[in-house]
Amino acid sequence: MKGKKMSCISTLVVLAALSLLLGLSVVQAEDPYIYFVWNVTYGTIAPLGVPQQGILINGQFPGPNINSTTNNNIVINVYNHLDQPFLFTWNGIQHRKNSWQDGTPGTNCPIPPGKNFTYHFQVKDQIGSYFYFPSLAIHKAAGGFGGLRVNSRLLIPVPFDPPADDYTVLIGDWYTKDHRVLARLLDSGRSIGRPAGVLINGRSGKHHATGGDDVPLFVVEAGKTYRYRICNVGLRTSLNFRIQGHTMKLVEMDGSHTVQNVYDALDVHVGQCYSVLVTADQTPKDYYMVASTRFMKQVTTATGVIRYAGSKAPPSPVIPEGPVGWAWSLNQWRTFRWNLTASAARPNPQGSYHYGSINITRTIKLVSSRAVVAGKLRYALNGVSHVDPRTPLKLAEYFNISDKVFKYNLIGDKPPAAAAPVKLAPNVITAEFRTFIEIVFENHEKSIQSYHLDGYSFFPVGMGPGKWTRKSRTTYNLLDAVSRHTIQVYPKSWTAIMLTFDNAGMWNLRSENKERHYLGQQLYVSVLSPARSLRDEYDIPANAFRCGKVVGLPLPPPYV
């Protein structure tokens, strides 16, 4: 790895030159730039004591933390040293007017083996806790993920005192099977099954050579308050997080400041991030932070040690028990409220802070389903199971050849009859620019689901058991629902969100359960501005790879 790293001076020179090629001259020059060079390689890891091939970034698992500030321009030169095509996506970063940097197979051609690509995006008007991960194949099962934080600018006060330190806590389920094996299982029509364990920052909590605890993840000083940014980066499992002997004050989730309620435990569903403040106010010793599986018959747990400075006393062996049942989780969700008085940067309000007074122009009901197609397991939304074409959807649309790659609106705003067969095809719907839309997710299955929408924050206004009806709107929170990018749908239940589609581009709406996502439970939303204008969307970057049917085509006229 060391032989492949560039010197600091040459790195800055190369990246400065590359940034000029990205076609984003409209970004204001006074907004600072931060630069990274990432070498993506394979390496042997053993987080559960079983040696396996992991995906490393600059030799690290998990990957390096990105520490940025509101409006920073982030430039990351990614070298793909794997034997497979590769992409990163940036979970929760809105990429205003810039789906070209989203890093999904619907927007970007993959980085070929042995090649590099420079991502350039701005964390415009955002604060909060996010993460990045590989978006192709089942690469996420091998690593390649890491934390991404966006700090508030110093001139903008935040609704709590500065913590003594700021820690990233990446929790997630983990499989010991190779990511290629998991992909082959899914391709053959089978499930990847239950995870082998749970990790906290790449560790299970026990040192496998001795059976004792791993070295402490964090060291704190008695009497001081610390911020923990907890993100579920796993493949499919909701997790409960808690800290032995300590309470947690919730201050932010998915980029929005919250009303500061205090919790003993938090359910963190796949793709979600929570920020909590924890005061080291207990007897100085070691304590466990705990992440355990939810909604599974067999509970699997990971631990990580928090050590009070100078402590030599081990943590109590009694692990605090997690909650049982999904009603507890639903009731906790109902306590989450947006902090409407916080003066820090907020995610784009998607139309207005007063979202409850905006007329809904369209309601889209999305019902997930499981089906066997040609003898293989598939998942669908409204009867269509998404398949990625060789030509990314965004490129086909930009080069005006979408009719040769996919068809818009194969699904309607309502699900088809239950008996209708599932169709395999690119699943792309259109949304009129700047219209205020209600989306209802219905889950008729026994397992919990989690959905994420790239490019946006939305308002999760309601949840409930059974099927959604128009009467369900009487239960909506139309005042202070927390603006966020990922939301859960409980078994045999519905969840409703509202947002304005004011960010032009091609955006992925997906199940955060990687198995379901890989097997088709996703779609793309095409949001086109009526004017081909740089005011609404950036042009294709000069360094963008071309693949599929756009290879060799002349560039369309640039946006003006």
Coordinates of C-alpha atoms in Angstrom, one line a residue:
M1 CA 0.0 0.0 0.0
K2 CA 2.7 2.5 1.0
G3 CA 4.4 2.2 -2.4
K4 CA 1.1 3.2 -4.1
K5 CA 0.6 6.4 -2.0
M6 CA 1.5 9.7 -3.5
S7 CA 3.5 12.3 -1.7
C8 CA 1.5 15.1 0.0
I9 CA 2.8 17.7 -2.4
S10 CA 2.1 15.7 -5.6
T11 CA -1.3 14.7 -4.2
L12 CA -2.3 18.4 -3.8
V13 CA -1.0 19.3 -7.2
V14 CA -2.9 16.4 -9.0
L15 CA -6.1 17.0 -7.1
A16 CA -6.0 20.8 -7.7
A17 CA -5.7 20.0 -11.4
L18 CA -8.4 17.4 -11.4
S19 CA -10.8 19.8 -9.5
L20 CA -10.6 22.2 -12.5
L21 CA -11.9 19.4 -14.8
L22 CA -15.0 18.7 -12.9
G23 CA -17.2 21.3 -14.5
L24 CA -18.4 22.9 -11.3
S25 CA -17.1 26.4 -11.8
V26 CA -20.4 27.8 -10.6
V27 CA -19.5 26.8 -7.0
Q28 CA -18.5 29.9 -5.1
A29 CA -14.7 30.2 -4.8
E30 CA -14.9 31.3 -1.1
D31 CA -16.2 27.9 0.0
P32 CA -13.2 25.8 1.2
Y33 CA -12.0 22.6 -0.5
I34 CA -10.8 19.5 1.3
Y35 CA -8.9 16.8 -0.6
F36 CA -8.5 13.1 -0.1
V37 CA -6.8 10.3 -2.0
W38 CA -8.2 6.9 -1.4
N39 CA -6.7 3.6 -2.5
V40 CA -9.3 0.8 -2.4
T41 CA -7.7 -2.6 -2.0
Y42 CA -8.4 -6.1 -0.7
G43 CA -6.9 -7.1 2.6
T44 CA -7.3 -9.9 5.2
I45 CA -9.5 -9.0 8.2
A46 CA -11.1 -11.1 10.9
P47 CA -13.7 -9.0 12.8
L48 CA -15.4 -12.2 14.1
G49 CA -12.3 -14.2 14.4
V50 CA -12.6 -15.8 11.0
P51 CA -10.0 -14.6 8.4
Q52 CA -11.8 -13.2 5.3
Q53 CA -11.1 -10.8 2.5
G54 CA -12.2 -7.3 3.3
I55 CA -12.3 -4.1 1.3
L56 CA -9.9 -1.5 2.8
I57 CA -9.5 2.2 2.1
N58 CA -5.8 3.3 2.5
G59 CA -5.4 0.0 4.5
Q60 CA -8.2 0.8 6.9
F61 CA -11.3 -1.1 8.0
P62 CA -13.6 0.7 8.5
G63 CA -12.5 3.4 6.2
P64 CA -11.3 6.9 7.2
N65 CA -13.7 9.4 8.7
I66 CA -14.5 12.4 6.5
N67 CA -14.6 15.5 8.8
S68 CA -16.1 18.4 6.9
T69 CA -18.0 21.7 7.6
T70 CA -21.1 23.1 6.0
N71 CA -20.6 24.2 2.4
N72 CA -17.2 22.6 2.1
N73 CA -16.3 21.2 -1.3
I74 CA -15.2 17.6 -0.9
V75 CA -12.8 16.2 -3.5
I76 CA -11.9 12.5 -3.2
N77 CA -9.7 10.8 -5.8
V78 CA -10.6 7.1 -5.6
Y79 CA -8.1 4.5 -7.0
N80 CA -9.8 1.1 -7.6
H81 CA -7.2 -1.7 -7.0
L82 CA -9.9 -4.4 -6.8
D83 CA -10.6 -6.9 -9.5
Q84 CA -14.2 -5.7 -9.9
P85 CA -15.8 -2.4 -10.9
F86 CA -16.4 -0.2 -7.9
L87 CA -18.4 2.9 -6.8
F88 CA -19.0 4.9 -3.6
T89 CA -22.2 6.5 -2.6
W90 CA -22.6 9.1 0.1
N91 CA -25.6 8.2 2.3
G92 CA -27.6 11.3 3.1
I93 CA -25.5 13.9 1.2
Q94 CA -28.0 15.8 -1.0
H95 CA -25.7 16.7 -3.9
R96 CA -27.8 19.7 -4.8
K97 CA -28.2 19.9 -8.6
N98 CA -25.5 17.2 -8.9
S99 CA -26.7 13.6 -9.1
W100 CA -23.6 13.0 -11.2
Q101 CA -21.7 12.5 -7.9
D102 CA -24.3 10.2 -6.3
G103 CA -22.3 7.1 -7.0
T104 CA -25.1 4.6 -7.8
P105 CA -25.3 2.4 -10.9
G106 CA -28.2 4.5 -12.1
T107 CA -26.1 7.7 -12.2
N108 CA -22.5 6.7 -12.7
C109 CA -20.5 4.3 -14.8
P110 CA -18.4 2.2 -12.4
I111 CA -14.7 2.8 -11.8
P112 CA -13.0 0.0 -13.7
P113 CA -10.3 -2.1 -12.0
G114 CA -6.9 -0.3 -12.1
K115 CA -8.6 3.1 -12.8
N116 CA -9.4 6.1 -10.7
F117 CA -12.2 8.6 -10.5
T118 CA -12.4 11.9 -8.6
Y119 CA -15.7 12.7 -6.8
H120 CA -16.4 16.3 -6.2
F121 CA -19.4 17.4 -4.3
Q122 CA -20.4 20.2 -1.9
V123 CA -22.2 19.6 1.4
K124 CA -24.4 22.6 0.7
D125 CA -26.5 23.9 3.6
Q126 CA -26.1 20.6 5.5
I127 CA -25.0 19.6 9.0
G128 CA -25.0 16.3 10.7
S129 CA -24.0 12.7 10.7
Y130 CA -23.7 10.5 7.6
F131 CA -21.7 7.7 6.1
Y132 CA -20.4 6.4 2.8
F133 CA -20.3 2.8 1.4
P134 CA -19.8 0.8 -1.8
S135 CA -22.9 0.8 -3.9
L136 CA -22.2 -2.1 -6.4
A137 CA -22.6 -5.8 -6.0
I138 CA -22.4 -6.9 -2.3
H139 CA -19.2 -5.0 -1.7
K140 CA -20.7 -3.4 1.4
A141 CA -20.5 -6.9 3.0
A142 CA -16.7 -6.7 2.8
G143 CA -16.2 -3.2 4.2
G144 CA -15.4 0.0 2.3
F145 CA -17.7 2.1 4.6
G146 CA -16.9 4.9 6.9
G147 CA -18.3 8.0 8.7
L148 CA -18.9 11.3 7.1
R149 CA -19.7 14.3 9.4
V150 CA -20.6 17.8 8.5
N151 CA -19.9 20.3 11.3
S152 CA -21.7 23.6 11.6
R153 CA -19.8 26.7 10.7
L154 CA -18.3 28.5 13.7
L155 CA -20.5 31.6 13.1
I156 CA -23.7 29.5 13.4
P157 CA -24.6 28.5 16.9
V158 CA -25.7 24.9 17.6
P159 CA -28.3 24.1 20.3
F160 CA -25.9 22.5 22.7
D161 CA -22.5 23.3 24.2
P162 CA -19.4 22.0 22.4
P163 CA -18.6 18.5 23.5
A164 CA -15.3 17.5 24.9
D165 CA -14.8 15.2 21.9
D166 CA -16.8 13.9 18.9
Y167 CA -16.8 10.1 18.2
T168 CA -18.1 8.1 15.2
V169 CA -19.8 4.8 16.1
L170 CA -20.5 2.5 13.1
I171 CA -22.7 -0.4 14.0
G172 CA -23.9 -3.1 11.7
D173 CA -24.5 -6.8 11.1
W174 CA -21.7 -8.8 9.6
Y175 CA -21.3 -11.9 7.5
T176 CA -18.2 -14.1 7.4
K177 CA -19.0 -15.3 3.9
D178 CA -17.1 -13.6 1.1
H179 CA -19.0 -10.9 -0.7
R180 CA -18.8 -12.9 -4.0
V181 CA -20.3 -15.9 -2.3
L182 CA -23.2 -13.7 -1.0
A183 CA -23.8 -12.4 -4.5
R184 CA -23.8 -15.9 -6.0
L185 CA -26.4 -16.9 -3.4
L186 CA -28.7 -14.1 -4.4
D187 CA -28.0 -14.6 -8.1
S188 CA -29.0 -18.3 -7.7
G189 CA -32.3 -17.3 -6.2
R190 CA -31.5 -18.0 -2.6
S191 CA -31.3 -15.7 0.5
I192 CA -28.0 -14.7 2.2
G193 CA -29.6 -15.8 5.5
R194 CA -28.9 -14.4 9.0
P195 CA -25.7 -12.5 9.8
A196 CA -22.9 -14.2 11.7
G197 CA -22.6 -11.3 14.1
V198 CA -22.6 -7.6 14.9
L199 CA -19.8 -5.1 14.8
I200 CA -19.0 -1.8 16.4
N201 CA -16.4 0.1 14.5
G202 CA -15.2 -3.1 12.9
R203 CA -15.0 -5.1 16.1
S204 CA -17.3 -7.6 17.8
G205 CA -16.2 -6.7 21.3
K206 CA -14.2 -9.7 22.3
H207 CA -10.5 -10.3 21.5
H208 CA -10.7 -13.7 19.8
A209 CA -7.2 -14.7 20.9
T210 CA -7.7 -14.2 24.6
G211 CA -11.5 -14.2 25.0
G212 CA -11.2 -10.9 26.8
D213 CA -12.4 -7.4 25.8
D214 CA -10.9 -5.6 22.8
V215 CA -8.9 -2.5 23.7
P216 CA -11.2 0.5 24.5
L217 CA -12.9 2.2 21.6
F218 CA -13.0 5.5 23.4
V219 CA -11.4 7.1 26.5
V220 CA -13.4 9.8 28.4
E221 CA -12.7 12.1 31.3
A222 CA -15.1 12.1 34.3
G223 CA -17.5 15.0 34.3
K224 CA -17.2 15.8 30.6
T225 CA -19.8 15.4 27.9
Y226 CA -19.1 13.7 24.6
R227 CA -20.9 13.4 21.3
Y228 CA -21.4 10.0 19.7
R229 CA -22.5 9.8 16.1
I230 CA -24.2 6.3 15.7
C231 CA -24.8 5.0 12.2
N232 CA -26.2 1.6 11.2
V233 CA -24.0 0.6 8.2
G234 CA -25.1 -3.0 8.1
L235 CA -26.7 -5.0 5.4
R236 CA -30.2 -5.8 6.7
T237 CA -30.6 -5.8 10.5
S238 CA -32.1 -3.1 12.7
L239 CA -30.0 -2.7 15.9
N240 CA -30.6 -1.3 19.4
F241 CA -27.8 0.8 20.8
R242 CA -27.2 1.6 24.5
I243 CA -24.4 2.5 26.9
Q244 CA -24.1 0.6 30.2
G245 CA -25.0 2.9 33.1
H246 CA -25.4 6.0 31.0
T247 CA -28.3 7.9 29.4
M248 CA -28.2 9.5 25.9
K249 CA -29.5 12.9 25.0
L250 CA -30.6 12.9 21.3
V251 CA -29.5 16.1 19.5
E252 CA -29.4 15.2 15.8
M253 CA -30.5 12.5 13.4
D254 CA -29.8 12.2 9.6
G255 CA -28.7 15.9 9.4
S256 CA -31.5 17.6 11.5
H257 CA -31.3 18.9 15.1
T258 CA -33.9 17.3 17.3
V259 CA -35.8 18.2 20.4
Q260 CA -33.3 16.9 23.1
N261 CA -35.1 14.0 24.7
V262 CA -33.1 11.6 26.9
Y263 CA -33.1 7.8 26.1
D264 CA -31.7 4.7 27.7
A265 CA -31.7 2.9 24.3
L266 CA -32.2 3.8 20.7
D267 CA -33.4 1.7 17.8
V268 CA -31.2 2.5 14.8
H269 CA -32.5 1.0 11.6
V270 CA -30.3 0.2 8.5
G271 CA -29.1 3.4 6.9
Q272 CA -29.9 5.7 9.8
C273 CA -27.6 7.9 11.9
Y274 CA -28.3 9.4 15.3
S275 CA -26.2 11.9 17.4
V276 CA -26.3 11.7 21.1
L277 CA -24.6 13.6 24.0
V278 CA -23.4 11.4 26.8
T279 CA -21.9 12.8 30.1
A280 CA -19.3 10.8 31.9
D281 CA -21.1 11.1 35.2
Q282 CA -20.7 7.6 36.6
T283 CA -18.1 5.9 38.8
P284 CA -14.8 6.0 36.9
K285 CA -14.3 2.5 35.4
D286 CA -14.9 0.8 32.1
Y287 CA -18.4 0.6 30.6
Y288 CA -19.9 -1.3 27.6
M289 CA -21.6 0.3 24.6
V290 CA -23.9 -2.3 23.2
A291 CA -25.4 -3.0 19.8
S292 CA -27.9 -5.9 19.6
T293 CA -30.1 -7.2 16.8
R294 CA -33.8 -6.4 16.8
F295 CA -36.9 -8.2 15.5
M296 CA -35.0 -11.5 15.3
K297 CA -35.7 -14.6 17.4
Q298 CA -32.0 -15.1 18.3
V299 CA -30.4 -11.9 19.6
T300 CA -26.8 -11.2 18.6
T301 CA -24.8 -8.6 20.5
A302 CA -21.6 -6.6 20.0
T303 CA -19.9 -4.6 22.7
G304 CA -17.3 -1.9 22.8
V305 CA -15.5 -0.5 25.8
I306 CA -15.6 3.1 26.9
R307 CA -12.9 3.7 29.5
Y308 CA -12.8 6.5 32.0
A309 CA -9.3 8.0 32.0
G310 CA -7.0 6.2 34.5
S311 CA -9.5 3.4 35.1
K312 CA -8.3 -0.1 35.7
A313 CA -11.7 -1.6 36.6
P314 CA -13.3 -3.8 34.0
P315 CA -16.9 -3.3 32.9
S316 CA -19.7 -5.1 34.7
P317 CA -20.4 -8.4 32.9
V318 CA -24.1 -7.7 33.1
I319 CA -25.1 -6.4 29.7
P320 CA -28.2 -4.1 29.8
E321 CA -31.0 -5.8 28.0
G322 CA -32.5 -4.4 24.9
P323 CA -36.2 -3.8 24.2
V324 CA -38.6 -6.5 22.8
G325 CA -41.2 -6.1 20.1
W326 CA -41.7 -3.5 17.4
A327 CA -44.4 -1.6 19.3
W328 CA -41.7 -0.2 21.6
S329 CA -39.8 1.0 18.5
L330 CA -42.8 2.7 17.0
N331 CA -43.6 4.4 20.3
Q332 CA -40.0 5.7 20.4
W333 CA -40.3 7.0 16.9
R334 CA -43.3 9.0 17.9
T335 CA -41.2 10.9 20.5
F336 CA -38.8 12.3 17.8
R337 CA -39.4 16.0 17.1
W338 CA -37.6 18.5 14.9
N339 CA -35.9 21.3 16.8
L340 CA -37.6 24.3 15.0
T341 CA -35.6 26.9 17.0
A342 CA -32.1 25.7 16.2
S343 CA -30.3 28.3 14.2
A344 CA -27.7 25.9 12.6
A345 CA -27.9 25.0 9.0
R346 CA -30.7 22.7 8.1
P347 CA -31.2 20.3 5.2
N348 CA -33.0 22.0 2.4
P349 CA -36.6 22.3 3.7
Q350 CA -38.0 20.8 0.5
G351 CA -40.5 23.6 -0.1
S352 CA -41.0 25.2 3.3
Y353 CA -40.5 24.7 7.0
H354 CA -44.3 24.8 7.1
Y355 CA -44.7 21.6 5.2
G356 CA -48.1 20.8 6.9
S357 CA -49.8 23.7 5.1
I358 CA -48.7 22.9 1.6
N359 CA -51.2 21.2 -0.7
I360 CA -50.3 17.7 -1.8
T361 CA -50.2 17.5 -5.6
R362 CA -49.7 13.8 -5.9
T363 CA -49.8 10.7 -3.7
I364 CA -47.7 7.7 -4.6
K365 CA -48.3 4.4 -2.8
L366 CA -45.4 1.9 -3.0
V367 CA -46.1 -1.6 -1.9
S368 CA -43.2 -4.0 -1.6
S369 CA -43.6 -7.6 -2.6
R370 CA -41.6 -10.9 -2.7
A371 CA -41.8 -13.1 -5.7
V372 CA -40.2 -16.0 -7.5
V373 CA -39.4 -15.1 -11.1
A374 CA -38.0 -17.8 -13.4
G375 CA -37.2 -19.9 -10.4
K376 CA -35.3 -17.1 -8.6
L377 CA -36.1 -14.9 -5.6
R378 CA -36.9 -11.3 -6.5
Y379 CA -38.3 -8.2 -4.6
A380 CA -40.4 -5.5 -6.2
L381 CA -42.1 -2.2 -5.8
N382 CA -45.6 -2.0 -7.3
G383 CA -45.0 -5.1 -9.3
V384 CA -41.7 -4.1 -10.9
S385 CA -38.4 -5.5 -9.8
H386 CA -35.6 -3.1 -10.7
V387 CA -32.7 -4.2 -13.0
D388 CA -29.7 -2.0 -13.6
P389 CA -29.1 -1.5 -17.4
R390 CA -25.5 -1.4 -18.7
T391 CA -26.1 2.3 -19.5
P392 CA -26.7 4.3 -16.4
L393 CA -30.1 5.9 -16.4
K394 CA -28.8 9.4 -15.9
L395 CA -26.4 9.1 -18.8
A396 CA -29.1 7.7 -21.1
E397 CA -31.4 10.6 -20.2
Y398 CA -28.7 13.3 -20.6
F399 CA -27.7 12.0 -24.0
N400 CA -31.3 11.8 -25.0
I401 CA -31.4 8.0 -25.6
S402 CA -33.5 7.0 -22.7
D403 CA -36.0 5.3 -25.1
K404 CA -33.2 2.8 -26.0
V405 CA -32.4 2.0 -22.4
F406 CA -35.6 2.2 -20.3
K407 CA -39.2 3.2 -20.2
Y408 CA -40.5 5.8 -17.7
N409 CA -43.4 5.1 -15.3
L410 CA -43.8 1.3 -15.7
I411 CA -45.5 1.5 -12.3
G412 CA -48.4 3.6 -11.4
D413 CA -49.1 5.7 -8.3
K414 CA -51.0 2.8 -6.9
P415 CA -50.0 -0.8 -6.6
P416 CA -51.4 -3.4 -9.1
A417 CA -53.7 -6.2 -8.2
A418 CA -52.1 -8.7 -6.0
A419 CA -52.3 -11.4 -8.6
A420 CA -50.3 -9.4 -11.2
P421 CA -47.0 -11.0 -12.1
V422 CA -43.8 -9.3 -11.2
K423 CA -41.9 -7.7 -14.1
L424 CA -38.1 -7.4 -14.3
A425 CA -37.0 -4.0 -15.8
P426 CA -35.4 -0.7 -15.0
N427 CA -37.9 1.0 -12.6
V428 CA -37.9 4.7 -13.2
I429 CA -40.7 7.1 -12.3
T430 CA -40.9 10.8 -13.1
A431 CA -41.7 13.6 -10.6
E432 CA -42.6 17.1 -11.8
F433 CA -40.0 19.7 -10.7
R434 CA -40.8 21.5 -7.4
T435 CA -44.1 19.7 -6.8
F436 CA -45.1 18.6 -3.3
I437 CA -45.6 14.9 -3.1
E438 CA -46.8 12.4 -0.6
I439 CA -45.2 8.9 -0.7
V440 CA -46.7 6.0 1.3
F441 CA -44.8 2.8 1.9
E442 CA -46.8 -0.2 2.7
N443 CA -45.2 -3.3 4.1
H444 CA -47.4 -6.4 3.9
E445 CA -44.7 -8.7 5.1
K446 CA -43.6 -9.9 8.6
S447 CA -40.1 -8.3 8.5
I448 CA -39.2 -4.7 9.1
Q449 CA -38.1 -2.6 6.1
S450 CA -36.1 0.6 5.7
Y451 CA -36.1 3.0 2.8
H452 CA -33.7 5.7 1.7
L453 CA -34.0 8.5 -0.9
D454 CA -30.9 9.9 -2.4
G455 CA -30.7 13.7 -3.0
Y456 CA -33.3 14.7 -0.5
S457 CA -34.5 15.0 3.0
F458 CA -38.1 14.3 3.6
F459 CA -40.7 14.6 6.4
P460 CA -41.9 11.3 7.8
V461 CA -45.3 12.4 8.9
G462 CA -47.0 9.2 9.9
M463 CA -46.7 5.5 10.7
G464 CA -49.3 2.9 11.7
P465 CA -50.3 -0.7 11.5
G466 CA -52.3 -2.2 8.7
K467 CA -53.0 -0.5 5.3
W468 CA -52.9 3.2 4.7
T469 CA -56.1 5.0 3.9
R470 CA -56.9 8.7 3.4
K471 CA -58.2 8.7 7.0
S472 CA -54.6 7.9 8.1
R473 CA -53.8 11.5 7.4
T474 CA -55.7 12.5 10.5
T475 CA -52.8 11.0 12.5
Y476 CA -50.0 12.9 10.7
N477 CA -47.6 15.1 12.5
L478 CA -47.9 18.3 10.3
L479 CA -45.8 20.5 12.5
D480 CA -42.4 19.2 13.6
A481 CA -41.6 15.8 12.0
V482 CA -37.8 15.4 11.8
S483 CA -36.5 16.1 8.3
R484 CA -34.4 13.0 7.4
H485 CA -33.3 10.7 4.5
T486 CA -34.0 7.2 5.8
I487 CA -37.2 5.8 7.4
Q488 CA -38.4 2.4 8.7
V489 CA -41.6 0.6 7.8
Y490 CA -42.7 -1.8 10.5
P491 CA -44.1 -5.3 9.7
K492 CA -47.7 -5.3 8.4
S493 CA -47.6 -1.5 8.6
W494 CA -47.4 1.8 6.6
T495 CA -45.2 4.9 6.7
A496 CA -45.9 8.2 4.9
I497 CA -43.5 10.9 4.0
M498 CA -43.8 14.3 2.3
L499 CA -41.3 16.3 0.3
T500 CA -40.9 18.8 -2.6
F501 CA -39.0 17.3 -5.5
D502 CA -36.9 20.5 -6.0
N503 CA -33.5 18.8 -6.7
A504 CA -33.1 18.1 -10.3
G505 CA -31.4 14.8 -11.2
M506 CA -31.8 11.0 -11.2
W507 CA -32.3 9.8 -7.6
N508 CA -32.3 6.4 -6.1
L509 CA -35.2 5.4 -3.8
R510 CA -34.2 2.0 -2.3
S511 CA -34.6 -0.5 0.3
E512 CA -31.7 -0.2 2.7
N513 CA -31.9 -4.0 3.2
K514 CA -29.1 -4.9 0.8
E515 CA -30.5 -8.3 -0.1
R516 CA -33.9 -6.7 -1.1
H517 CA -32.1 -3.8 -2.8
Y518 CA -29.8 -6.2 -4.8
L519 CA -32.9 -8.2 -5.9
G520 CA -34.9 -5.3 -7.2
Q521 CA -36.6 -3.5 -4.3
Q522 CA -35.6 0.0 -5.6
L523 CA -36.5 2.6 -8.2
Y524 CA -35.2 5.8 -9.6
V525 CA -36.9 9.2 -9.6
S526 CA -36.2 11.4 -12.6
V527 CA -36.6 15.0 -11.7
L528 CA -36.2 17.2 -14.8
S529 CA -36.1 21.0 -14.7
P530 CA -38.2 22.5 -17.6
A531 CA -35.2 24.7 -18.4
R532 CA -31.9 23.2 -19.3
S533 CA -30.2 25.5 -16.9
L534 CA -27.2 25.6 -14.6
R535 CA -29.5 27.3 -12.2
D536 CA -31.2 24.0 -11.6
E537 CA -28.6 21.3 -12.5
Y538 CA -24.9 21.0 -13.2
D539 CA -23.6 19.6 -16.5
I540 CA -22.0 16.2 -16.8
P541 CA -18.5 16.4 -15.2
A542 CA -15.6 16.4 -17.7
N543 CA -14.1 13.3 -15.9
A544 CA -17.2 11.2 -16.0
F545 CA -16.7 7.7 -17.4
R546 CA -18.9 6.6 -20.3
C547 CA -20.2 3.1 -20.7
G548 CA -23.0 1.2 -22.5
K549 CA -24.8 3.0 -25.3
V550 CA -23.4 6.4 -24.7
V551 CA -19.9 5.4 -25.6
G552 CA -18.8 7.5 -28.7
L553 CA -21.8 9.8 -28.7
P554 CA -21.2 13.5 -29.0
L555 CA -21.9 15.6 -25.9
P556 CA -25.3 17.4 -25.9
P557 CA -25.3 21.2 -25.8
P558 CA -24.2 22.4 -22.3
Y559 CA -26.6 23.8 -19.8
V560 CA -26.7 27.6 -19.7

